[in-house]
DNA sequence: GTTACCGGGTAAATAAAGCAACTCGGTAAC
DNA sequence: GTTACCGAGTTGCTTTATTTACCCGGTAAC
């Protein structure tokens, strides 16, 4: 009963196919750039047909962004599953803080070469940042629903997502400038504390 | 245009599945013995379902003997495709001789550890030798047809197959006793010359 | 001597993958 | 400005594989 369920051949092979496609895609994108790799190249490298590739990933962009997609709706889930007597902002703050503690790539606080290259790839490609923004809007909508259906919830959600985006981007920039994640971590935590405190106390 | 045709994803994956099954089977058989491995074990090791396994190999025995099956009808083909003015026995003799020159496993003249272990596995397992005999009978029938439809052809075919079997078995025995293929080769060639000469000149 | 299990082998339904040919927007050639 | 090509994504159709449940013969339990 491990974390990775070995539930049946079919399921296992589907996972493996998905991984093979994603790995081939990322590797080719990093090597040649997003726009200089065709989906046919990826399909060939992953040894699947083109229709199969599109059965797993709806668009070329999703071949890159599925890693972010794994976090889809996470903020909303954090709010929904917070303990009693825990304000939403506190839960979101703790969750982001936990991400920083674990150097999770989504926080921007990660200096593994692959992760850096991956982020550079995303930020350097217009269609990718575009679609990533779309993801964030979806996330924001889900968070708004979790925070309560009203203009207040929608405003708060927008601010939270904006804060997360700026924090992550700031961390990434420092690391892209050559600093280590370990070195940047204290500032990242301070920035997060500052930003979330601002959100909680409305000190704008 | 290599020997291994890369003709399409489907064909390539079929080959790979077949190889995975056969490799898993041989490896398990050598490790635990033919009768102490279930086809379900093999399917699990090869990561395919049991029906899939049986679509590739009609019986458990064929998981081992498909290597011999590759030579199915070879004698008949040799006779059919011999040049003009070449007597059938001469063609068969040359062909067997060529096999010895190349240390082909079918000739028994091969001292690779895997090949030795493989042969031991076959000869030590009743159901395998049984089915192998069946293969040889099929081979004999095909050869008989190639030699001409009559009692004479059938007799000759039987004798050829018998000779090949004895020669191969003799070679294998010497190698099983610890000698090298290179060392045995001259005797093997002499034996083959003797046996085929006997067949040609009818000196029984 | 039934009953229960095990291993080889099969059948029918369904899921997933491959193949080939297509649409559609863009863009380079001429 | 038409023609031709390229790359993203789609559509039917066929092939291959998994699932599940079964048959059958043997054999161990009781």
CSV table of N, CA, C and O in Angstrom, one decimal, chain B residues 20-117:
chain,number,residue,atom,x,y,z
B,20,UNK,N,10.0,-8.8,-24.6
B,20,UNK,CA,9.9,-8.7,-23.2
B,20,UNK,C,9.3,-9.9,-22.6
B,20,UNK,O,9.8,-10.4,-21.5
B,21,UNK,N,8.3,-10.5,-23.2
B,21,UNK,CA,7.7,-11.8,-22.7
B,21,UNK,C,8.8,-12.9,-22.8
B,21,UNK,O,9.0,-13.6,-21.8
B,22,UNK,N,9.4,-13.0,-23.9
B,22,UNK,CA,10.4,-14.1,-24.1
B,22,UNK,C,11.5,-14.0,-23.1
B,22,UNK,O,11.9,-15.0,-22.5
B,23,UNK,N,12.0,-12.8,-23.0
B,23,UNK,CA,13.2,-12.6,-22.1
B,23,UNK,C,12.8,-12.9,-20.6
B,23,UNK,O,13.5,-13.5,-19.9
B,24,UNK,N,11.6,-12.4,-20.2
B,24,UNK,CA,11.2,-12.6,-18.9
B,24,UNK,C,11.0,-14.1,-18.6
B,24,UNK,O,11.4,-14.7,-17.6
B,25,UNK,N,10.5,-14.8,-19.6
B,25,UNK,CA,10.2,-16.2,-19.5
B,25,UNK,C,11.6,-17.0,-19.4
B,25,UNK,O,11.8,-17.7,-18.4
B,26,UNK,N,12.5,-16.8,-20.3
B,26,UNK,CA,13.8,-17.5,-20.3
B,26,UNK,C,14.5,-17.2,-18.9
B,26,UNK,O,15.0,-18.1,-18.3
B,27,UNK,N,14.5,-16.0,-18.6
B,27,UNK,CA,15.2,-15.6,-17.3
B,27,UNK,C,14.6,-16.3,-16.1
B,27,UNK,O,15.3,-16.8,-15.3
B,28,UNK,N,13.3,-16.3,-16.0
B,28,UNK,CA,12.7,-17.0,-14.9
B,28,UNK,C,12.9,-18.5,-15.0
B,28,UNK,O,13.1,-19.2,-14.0
B,29,UNK,N,12.8,-19.1,-16.2
B,29,UNK,CA,12.9,-20.5,-16.3
B,29,UNK,C,14.4,-20.9,-15.9
B,29,UNK,O,14.5,-21.9,-15.2
B,30,UNK,N,15.3,-20.2,-16.3
B,30,UNK,CA,16.7,-20.5,-16.0
B,30,UNK,C,16.9,-20.4,-14.5
B,30,UNK,O,17.7,-21.1,-13.9
B,31,UNK,N,16.3,-19.4,-13.9
B,31,UNK,CA,16.5,-19.2,-12.4
B,31,UNK,C,15.8,-20.2,-11.6
B,31,UNK,O,16.3,-20.7,-10.6
B,32,UNK,N,14.6,-20.6,-12.0
B,32,UNK,CA,13.8,-21.5,-11.1
B,32,UNK,C,13.4,-22.8,-11.7
B,32,UNK,O,12.9,-23.7,-11.0
B,33,UNK,N,13.7,-23.0,-13.0
B,33,UNK,CA,13.3,-24.3,-13.6
B,33,UNK,C,11.9,-24.1,-14.3
B,33,UNK,O,11.0,-23.4,-13.7
B,34,UNK,N,11.7,-24.8,-15.4
B,34,UNK,CA,10.5,-24.7,-16.2
B,34,UNK,C,9.2,-24.9,-15.3
B,34,UNK,O,8.3,-24.1,-15.4
B,35,UNK,N,9.2,-25.9,-14.5
B,35,UNK,CA,8.0,-26.3,-13.9
B,35,UNK,C,7.7,-25.5,-12.6
B,35,UNK,O,6.6,-25.6,-12.0
B,36,UNK,N,8.7,-24.7,-12.2
B,36,UNK,CA,8.5,-23.9,-11.0
B,36,UNK,C,8.2,-22.4,-11.3
B,36,UNK,O,8.3,-21.6,-10.5
B,37,UNK,N,7.8,-22.2,-12.6
B,37,UNK,CA,7.4,-20.9,-13.0
B,37,UNK,C,6.0,-21.0,-13.6
B,37,UNK,O,5.9,-21.8,-14.5
B,38,UNK,N,5.1,-20.2,-13.2
B,38,UNK,CA,3.8,-20.2,-13.8
B,38,UNK,C,3.7,-19.1,-14.9
B,38,UNK,O,4.5,-18.1,-14.9
B,39,UNK,N,2.8,-19.3,-15.8
B,39,UNK,CA,2.7,-18.3,-16.9
B,39,UNK,C,2.3,-17.0,-16.3
B,39,UNK,O,2.6,-15.9,-16.9
B,40,UNK,N,1.5,-17.0,-15.2
B,40,UNK,CA,1.2,-15.8,-14.6
B,40,UNK,C,2.4,-15.0,-14.1
B,40,UNK,O,2.5,-13.8,-14.2
B,41,UNK,N,3.3,-15.8,-13.5
B,41,UNK,CA,4.6,-15.1,-13.1
B,41,UNK,C,5.2,-14.4,-14.3
B,41,UNK,O,5.7,-13.3,-14.1
B,42,UNK,N,5.3,-15.1,-15.4
B,42,UNK,CA,6.0,-14.5,-16.6
B,42,UNK,C,5.2,-13.3,-17.0
B,42,UNK,O,5.8,-12.3,-17.3
B,43,UNK,N,3.9,-13.4,-17.1
B,43,UNK,CA,3.1,-12.2,-17.5
B,43,UNK,C,3.4,-11.1,-16.6
B,43,UNK,O,3.6,-9.9,-17.1
B,44,UNK,N,3.4,-11.3,-15.3
B,44,UNK,CA,3.6,-10.2,-14.4
B,44,UNK,C,5.0,-9.6,-14.6
B,44,UNK,O,5.2,-8.4,-14.6
B,45,UNK,N,6.0,-10.5,-14.8
B,45,UNK,CA,7.4,-10.0,-14.9
B,45,UNK,C,7.5,-9.2,-16.2
B,45,UNK,O,8.2,-8.2,-16.3
B,46,UNK,N,6.8,-9.6,-17.2
B,46,UNK,CA,6.9,-8.9,-18.5
B,46,UNK,C,5.9,-7.7,-18.6
B,46,UNK,O,5.9,-7.0,-19.5
B,47,UNK,N,5.1,-7.6,-17.5
B,47,UNK,CA,4.1,-6.5,-17.5
B,47,UNK,C,3.2,-6.6,-18.6
B,47,UNK,O,2.9,-5.6,-19.3
B,48,UNK,N,2.6,-7.7,-18.8
B,48,UNK,CA,1.5,-7.9,-19.8
B,48,UNK,C,0.5,-8.8,-19.1
B,48,UNK,O,0.8,-9.4,-18.1
B,49,UNK,N,-0.7,-8.8,-19.7
B,49,UNK,CA,-1.7,-9.7,-19.1
B,49,UNK,C,-1.6,-11.1,-19.7
B,49,UNK,O,-0.9,-11.3,-20.7
B,50,UNK,N,-2.2,-12.0,-19.0
B,50,UNK,CA,-2.1,-13.4,-19.4
B,50,UNK,C,-2.6,-13.7,-20.8
B,50,UNK,O,-1.9,-14.3,-21.6
B,51,UNK,N,-3.8,-13.2,-21.2
B,51,UNK,CA,-4.2,-13.3,-22.6
B,51,UNK,C,-3.3,-12.8,-23.6
B,51,UNK,O,-3.1,-13.4,-24.7
B,52,UNK,N,-2.6,-11.7,-23.3
B,52,UNK,CA,-1.7,-11.1,-24.2
B,52,UNK,C,-0.5,-12.1,-24.4
B,52,UNK,O,-0.1,-12.3,-25.5
B,53,UNK,N,0.0,-12.6,-23.3
B,53,UNK,CA,1.0,-13.6,-23.4
B,53,UNK,C,0.7,-14.7,-24.3
B,53,UNK,O,1.5,-15.1,-25.2
B,54,UNK,N,-0.5,-15.2,-24.2
B,54,UNK,CA,-0.9,-16.4,-25.0
B,54,UNK,C,-1.2,-16.0,-26.4
B,54,UNK,O,-1.4,-16.8,-27.3
B,55,UNK,N,-1.4,-14.7,-26.7
B,55,UNK,CA,-1.6,-14.3,-28.1
B,55,UNK,C,-0.2,-14.3,-28.8
B,55,UNK,O,-0.1,-14.4,-30.0
B,56,UNK,N,0.9,-14.1,-28.0
B,56,UNK,CA,2.2,-14.1,-28.6
B,56,UNK,C,2.8,-15.5,-28.7
B,56,UNK,O,3.5,-15.9,-29.6
B,57,UNK,N,2.5,-16.4,-27.7
B,57,UNK,CA,3.0,-17.7,-27.6
B,57,UNK,C,1.9,-18.7,-27.3
B,57,UNK,O,1.3,-18.6,-26.2
B,58,UNK,N,1.6,-19.6,-28.2
B,58,UNK,CA,0.4,-20.5,-28.1
B,58,UNK,C,0.5,-21.3,-26.8
B,58,UNK,O,-0.6,-21.6,-26.3
B,59,UNK,N,1.6,-21.8,-26.4
B,59,UNK,CA,1.7,-22.6,-25.2
B,59,UNK,C,2.9,-22.2,-24.3
B,59,UNK,O,3.8,-21.4,-24.8
B,60,UNK,N,2.9,-22.6,-23.1
B,60,UNK,CA,4.0,-22.3,-22.2
B,60,UNK,C,5.4,-22.8,-22.8
B,60,UNK,O,6.4,-22.2,-22.7
B,61,UNK,N,5.3,-24.0,-23.5
B,61,UNK,CA,6.6,-24.5,-24.0
B,61,UNK,C,7.1,-23.6,-25.1
B,61,UNK,O,8.4,-23.5,-25.2
B,62,UNK,N,6.2,-23.0,-25.9
B,62,UNK,CA,6.7,-22.1,-27.0
B,62,UNK,C,7.5,-20.9,-26.4
B,62,UNK,O,8.2,-20.3,-27.2
B,63,UNK,N,7.3,-20.6,-25.2
B,63,UNK,CA,8.0,-19.5,-24.6
B,63,UNK,C,9.5,-19.8,-24.6
B,63,UNK,O,10.4,-18.9,-24.6
B,64,UNK,N,9.8,-21.1,-24.5
B,64,UNK,CA,11.2,-21.5,-24.6
B,64,UNK,C,11.6,-21.8,-26.1
B,64,UNK,O,12.7,-21.4,-26.5
B,65,UNK,N,10.8,-22.5,-26.8
B,65,UNK,CA,11.2,-23.1,-28.0
B,65,UNK,C,11.0,-22.2,-29.2
B,65,UNK,O,11.3,-22.6,-30.3
B,66,UNK,N,10.5,-21.0,-29.0
B,66,UNK,CA,10.4,-20.1,-30.2
B,66,UNK,C,11.7,-19.9,-30.9
B,66,UNK,O,11.8,-19.5,-32.0
B,67,UNK,N,12.8,-20.1,-30.1
B,67,UNK,CA,14.1,-19.9,-30.7
B,67,UNK,C,14.4,-20.9,-31.7
B,67,UNK,O,15.0,-20.7,-32.7
B,68,UNK,N,13.9,-22.1,-31.4
B,68,UNK,CA,14.0,-23.2,-32.4
B,68,UNK,C,13.0,-23.0,-33.5
B,68,UNK,O,13.3,-23.3,-34.7
B,69,UNK,N,11.9,-22.5,-33.2
B,69,UNK,CA,10.8,-22.3,-34.1
B,69,UNK,C,11.3,-21.3,-35.3
B,69,UNK,O,10.8,-21.4,-36.4
B,70,UNK,N,12.2,-20.4,-34.9
B,70,UNK,CA,12.7,-19.5,-35.9
B,70,UNK,C,13.4,-20.3,-37.1
B,70,UNK,O,13.4,-19.8,-38.2
B,71,UNK,N,13.8,-21.5,-36.8
B,71,UNK,CA,14.5,-22.3,-37.8
B,71,UNK,C,13.5,-23.3,-38.5
B,71,UNK,O,13.8,-24.1,-39.3
B,72,UNK,N,12.2,-23.1,-38.2
B,72,UNK,CA,11.2,-24.0,-38.7
B,72,UNK,C,11.2,-24.0,-40.2
B,72,UNK,O,11.1,-22.9,-40.8
B,73,UNK,N,11.2,-25.1,-40.8
B,73,UNK,CA,11.1,-25.2,-42.3
B,73,UNK,C,12.4,-24.8,-42.9
B,73,UNK,O,12.5,-24.7,-44.2
B,74,UNK,N,13.5,-24.7,-42.2
B,74,UNK,CA,14.7,-24.2,-42.7
B,74,UNK,C,15.3,-25.2,-43.7
B,74,UNK,O,15.7,-24.9,-44.8
B,75,UNK,N,15.3,-26.4,-43.3
B,75,UNK,CA,15.8,-27.5,-44.2
B,75,UNK,C,15.1,-27.5,-45.5
B,75,UNK,O,15.7,-27.5,-46.6
B,76,UNK,N,13.8,-27.4,-45.5
B,76,UNK,CA,13.0,-27.4,-46.7
B,76,UNK,C,13.4,-26.2,-47.6
B,76,UNK,O,13.5,-26.3,-48.8
B,77,UNK,N,13.5,-25.1,-46.9
B,77,UNK,CA,13.9,-23.9,-47.7
B,77,UNK,C,15.3,-24.0,-48.3
B,77,UNK,O,15.5,-23.6,-49.5
B,78,UNK,N,16.2,-24.6,-47.6
B,78,UNK,CA,17.5,-24.8,-48.2
B,78,UNK,C,17.4,-25.7,-49.4
B,78,UNK,O,18.1,-25.3,-50.4
B,79,UNK,N,16.6,-26.7,-49.4
B,79,UNK,CA,16.5,-27.6,-50.6
B,79,UNK,C,15.8,-26.8,-51.7
B,79,UNK,O,16.3,-26.8,-52.9
B,80,UNK,N,14.8,-26.1,-51.4
B,80,UNK,CA,14.0,-25.4,-52.4
B,80,UNK,C,14.8,-24.3,-53.1
B,80,UNK,O,14.7,-24.1,-54.3
B,81,UNK,N,15.7,-23.6,-52.3
B,81,UNK,CA,16.4,-22.5,-52.9
B,81,UNK,C,17.8,-22.8,-53.3
B,81,UNK,O,18.7,-21.9,-53.5
B,82,UNK,N,18.1,-24.1,-53.4
B,82,UNK,CA,19.5,-24.5,-53.8
B,82,UNK,C,19.7,-24.1,-55.3
B,82,UNK,O,18.7,-24.1,-56.0
B,83,UNK,N,20.9,-23.9,-55.7
B,83,UNK,CA,21.2,-23.6,-57.0
B,83,UNK,C,21.0,-24.8,-57.9
B,83,UNK,O,20.8,-25.9,-57.4
B,84,UNK,N,21.0,-24.6,-59.2
B,84,UNK,CA,20.8,-25.7,-60.2
B,84,UNK,C,22.1,-26.5,-60.1
B,84,UNK,O,23.2,-26.0,-59.8
B,85,UNK,N,22.0,-27.8,-60.4
B,85,UNK,CA,23.1,-28.7,-60.4
B,85,UNK,C,23.7,-29.0,-59.0
B,85,UNK,O,24.8,-29.4,-58.8
B,86,UNK,N,22.9,-28.5,-57.9
B,86,UNK,CA,23.4,-28.8,-56.6
B,86,UNK,C,22.4,-29.9,-56.0
B,86,UNK,O,21.2,-29.7,-55.9
B,87,UNK,N,23.0,-31.1,-55.7
B,87,UNK,CA,22.1,-32.1,-55.1
B,87,UNK,C,21.6,-31.7,-53.8
B,87,UNK,O,22.3,-30.9,-53.0
B,88,UNK,N,20.4,-32.1,-53.4
B,88,UNK,CA,19.8,-31.7,-52.1
B,88,UNK,C,20.7,-32.0,-50.9
B,88,UNK,O,20.9,-31.1,-50.1
B,89,UNK,N,21.3,-33.1,-50.9
B,89,UNK,CA,22.1,-33.5,-49.7
B,89,UNK,C,23.3,-32.5,-49.6
B,89,UNK,O,23.8,-32.2,-48.5
B,90,UNK,N,23.9,-32.2,-50.8
B,90,UNK,CA,25.0,-31.2,-50.8
B,90,UNK,C,24.6,-29.9,-50.2
B,90,UNK,O,25.3,-29.3,-49.4
B,91,UNK,N,23.4,-29.4,-50.6
B,91,UNK,CA,23.0,-28.1,-50.1
B,91,UNK,C,22.8,-28.2,-48.6
B,91,UNK,O,23.2,-27.3,-47.8
B,92,UNK,N,22.2,-29.3,-48.1
B,92,UNK,CA,21.9,-29.5,-46.7
B,92,UNK,C,23.2,-29.6,-45.9
B,92,UNK,O,23.4,-29.0,-44.8
B,93,UNK,N,24.2,-30.3,-46.5
B,93,UNK,CA,25.5,-30.4,-45.9
B,93,UNK,C,26.2,-29.1,-45.7
B,93,UNK,O,26.6,-28.7,-44.7
B,94,UNK,N,26.2,-28.3,-46.8
B,94,UNK,CA,26.8,-27.0,-46.8
B,94,UNK,C,26.1,-26.1,-45.8
B,94,UNK,O,26.8,-25.3,-45.1
B,95,UNK,N,24.8,-26.2,-45.7
B,95,UNK,CA,24.1,-25.3,-44.8
B,95,UNK,C,24.5,-25.7,-43.4
B,95,UNK,O,24.7,-24.8,-42.5
B,96,UNK,N,24.5,-26.9,-43.1
B,96,UNK,CA,24.9,-27.3,-41.7
B,96,UNK,C,26.3,-26.9,-41.4
B,96,UNK,O,26.6,-26.4,-40.3
B,97,UNK,N,27.2,-27.1,-42.4
B,97,UNK,CA,28.6,-26.7,-42.2
B,97,UNK,C,28.7,-25.2,-41.9
B,97,UNK,O,29.4,-24.8,-41.1
B,98,UNK,N,27.9,-24.4,-42.7
B,98,UNK,CA,27.9,-23.0,-42.4
B,98,UNK,C,27.5,-22.6,-41.0
B,98,UNK,O,28.0,-21.7,-40.4
B,99,UNK,N,26.5,-23.4,-40.5
B,99,UNK,CA,26.0,-23.2,-39.1
B,99,UNK,C,27.2,-23.5,-38.2
B,99,UNK,O,27.3,-22.7,-37.2
B,100,UNK,N,27.9,-24.5,-38.4
B,100,UNK,CA,29.1,-24.8,-37.6
B,100,UNK,C,30.1,-23.7,-37.6
B,100,UNK,O,30.7,-23.3,-36.6
B,101,UNK,N,30.4,-23.2,-38.8
B,101,UNK,CA,31.3,-22.1,-39.0
B,101,UNK,C,31.0,-20.9,-38.1
B,101,UNK,O,31.8,-20.2,-37.6
B,102,UNK,N,29.6,-20.7,-38.0
B,102,UNK,CA,29.2,-19.5,-37.3
B,102,UNK,C,28.8,-19.8,-35.9
B,102,UNK,O,28.2,-19.0,-35.2
B,103,UNK,N,29.1,-21.0,-35.4
B,103,UNK,CA,28.8,-21.4,-34.0
B,103,UNK,C,27.3,-21.2,-33.7
B,103,UNK,O,27.0,-20.7,-32.6
B,104,UNK,N,26.5,-21.5,-34.7
B,104,UNK,CA,25.1,-21.2,-34.4
B,104,UNK,C,24.5,-22.2,-33.3
B,104,UNK,O,24.8,-23.4,-33.3
B,105,UNK,N,23.8,-21.6,-32.4
B,105,UNK,CA,23.3,-22.5,-31.3
B,105,UNK,C,22.5,-23.7,-31.7
B,105,UNK,O,22.7,-24.8,-31.1
B,106,UNK,N,21.8,-23.7,-32.8
B,106,UNK,CA,21.1,-24.9,-33.3
B,106,UNK,C,22.0,-26.0,-33.5
B,106,UNK,O,21.6,-27.2,-33.5
B,107,UNK,N,23.2,-25.7,-33.9
B,107,UNK,CA,24.2,-26.8,-34.2
B,107,UNK,C,24.7,-27.5,-32.9
B,107,UNK,O,25.4,-28.5,-33.0
B,108,UNK,N,24.4,-26.9,-31.8
B,108,UNK,CA,25.0,-27.4,-30.5
B,108,UNK,C,26.4,-26.9,-30.3
B,108,UNK,O,26.9,-27.1,-29.2
B,109,UNK,N,27.0,-26.3,-31.3
B,109,UNK,CA,28.4,-25.9,-31.2
B,109,UNK,C,28.5,-24.4,-30.7
B,109,UNK,O,28.9,-23.5,-31.5
B,110,UNK,N,28.1,-24.2,-29.4
B,110,UNK,CA,28.2,-22.8,-28.9
B,110,UNK,C,28.4,-22.9,-27.4
B,110,UNK,O,27.6,-23.6,-26.7
B,111,UNK,N,29.4,-22.2,-26.9
B,111,UNK,CA,29.7,-22.4,-25.5
B,111,UNK,C,29.4,-21.1,-24.7
B,111,UNK,O,29.9,-21.0,-23.6
B,112,UNK,N,28.6,-20.3,-25.2
B,112,UNK,CA,28.1,-19.1,-24.4
B,112,UNK,C,27.3,-19.7,-23.2
B,112,UNK,O,26.5,-20.6,-23.4
B,113,UNK,N,27.6,-19.2,-22.0
B,113,UNK,CA,27.0,-19.7,-20.8
B,113,UNK,C,25.4,-19.7,-20.9
B,113,UNK,O,24.8,-20.7,-20.6
B,114,UNK,N,24.8,-18.6,-21.5
B,114,UNK,CA,23.4,-18.6,-21.6
B,114,UNK,C,22.9,-19.8,-22.5
B,114,UNK,O,21.9,-20.4,-22.2
B,115,UNK,N,23.6,-20.0,-23.6
B,115,UNK,CA,23.2,-21.0,-24.5
B,115,UNK,C,23.3,-22.4,-23.9
B,115,UNK,O,22.4,-23.2,-24.0
B,116,UNK,N,24.4,-22.6,-23.2
B,116,UNK,CA,24.6,-23.9,-22.5
B,116,UNK,C,23.4,-24.1,-21.5
B,116,UNK,O,22.8,-25.1,-21.5
B,117,UNK,N,23.2,-23.1,-20.7
B,117,UNK,CA,22.1,-23.2,-19.7
B,117,UNK,C,20.8,-23.4,-20.4
B,117,UNK,O,19.9,-24.2,-19.9
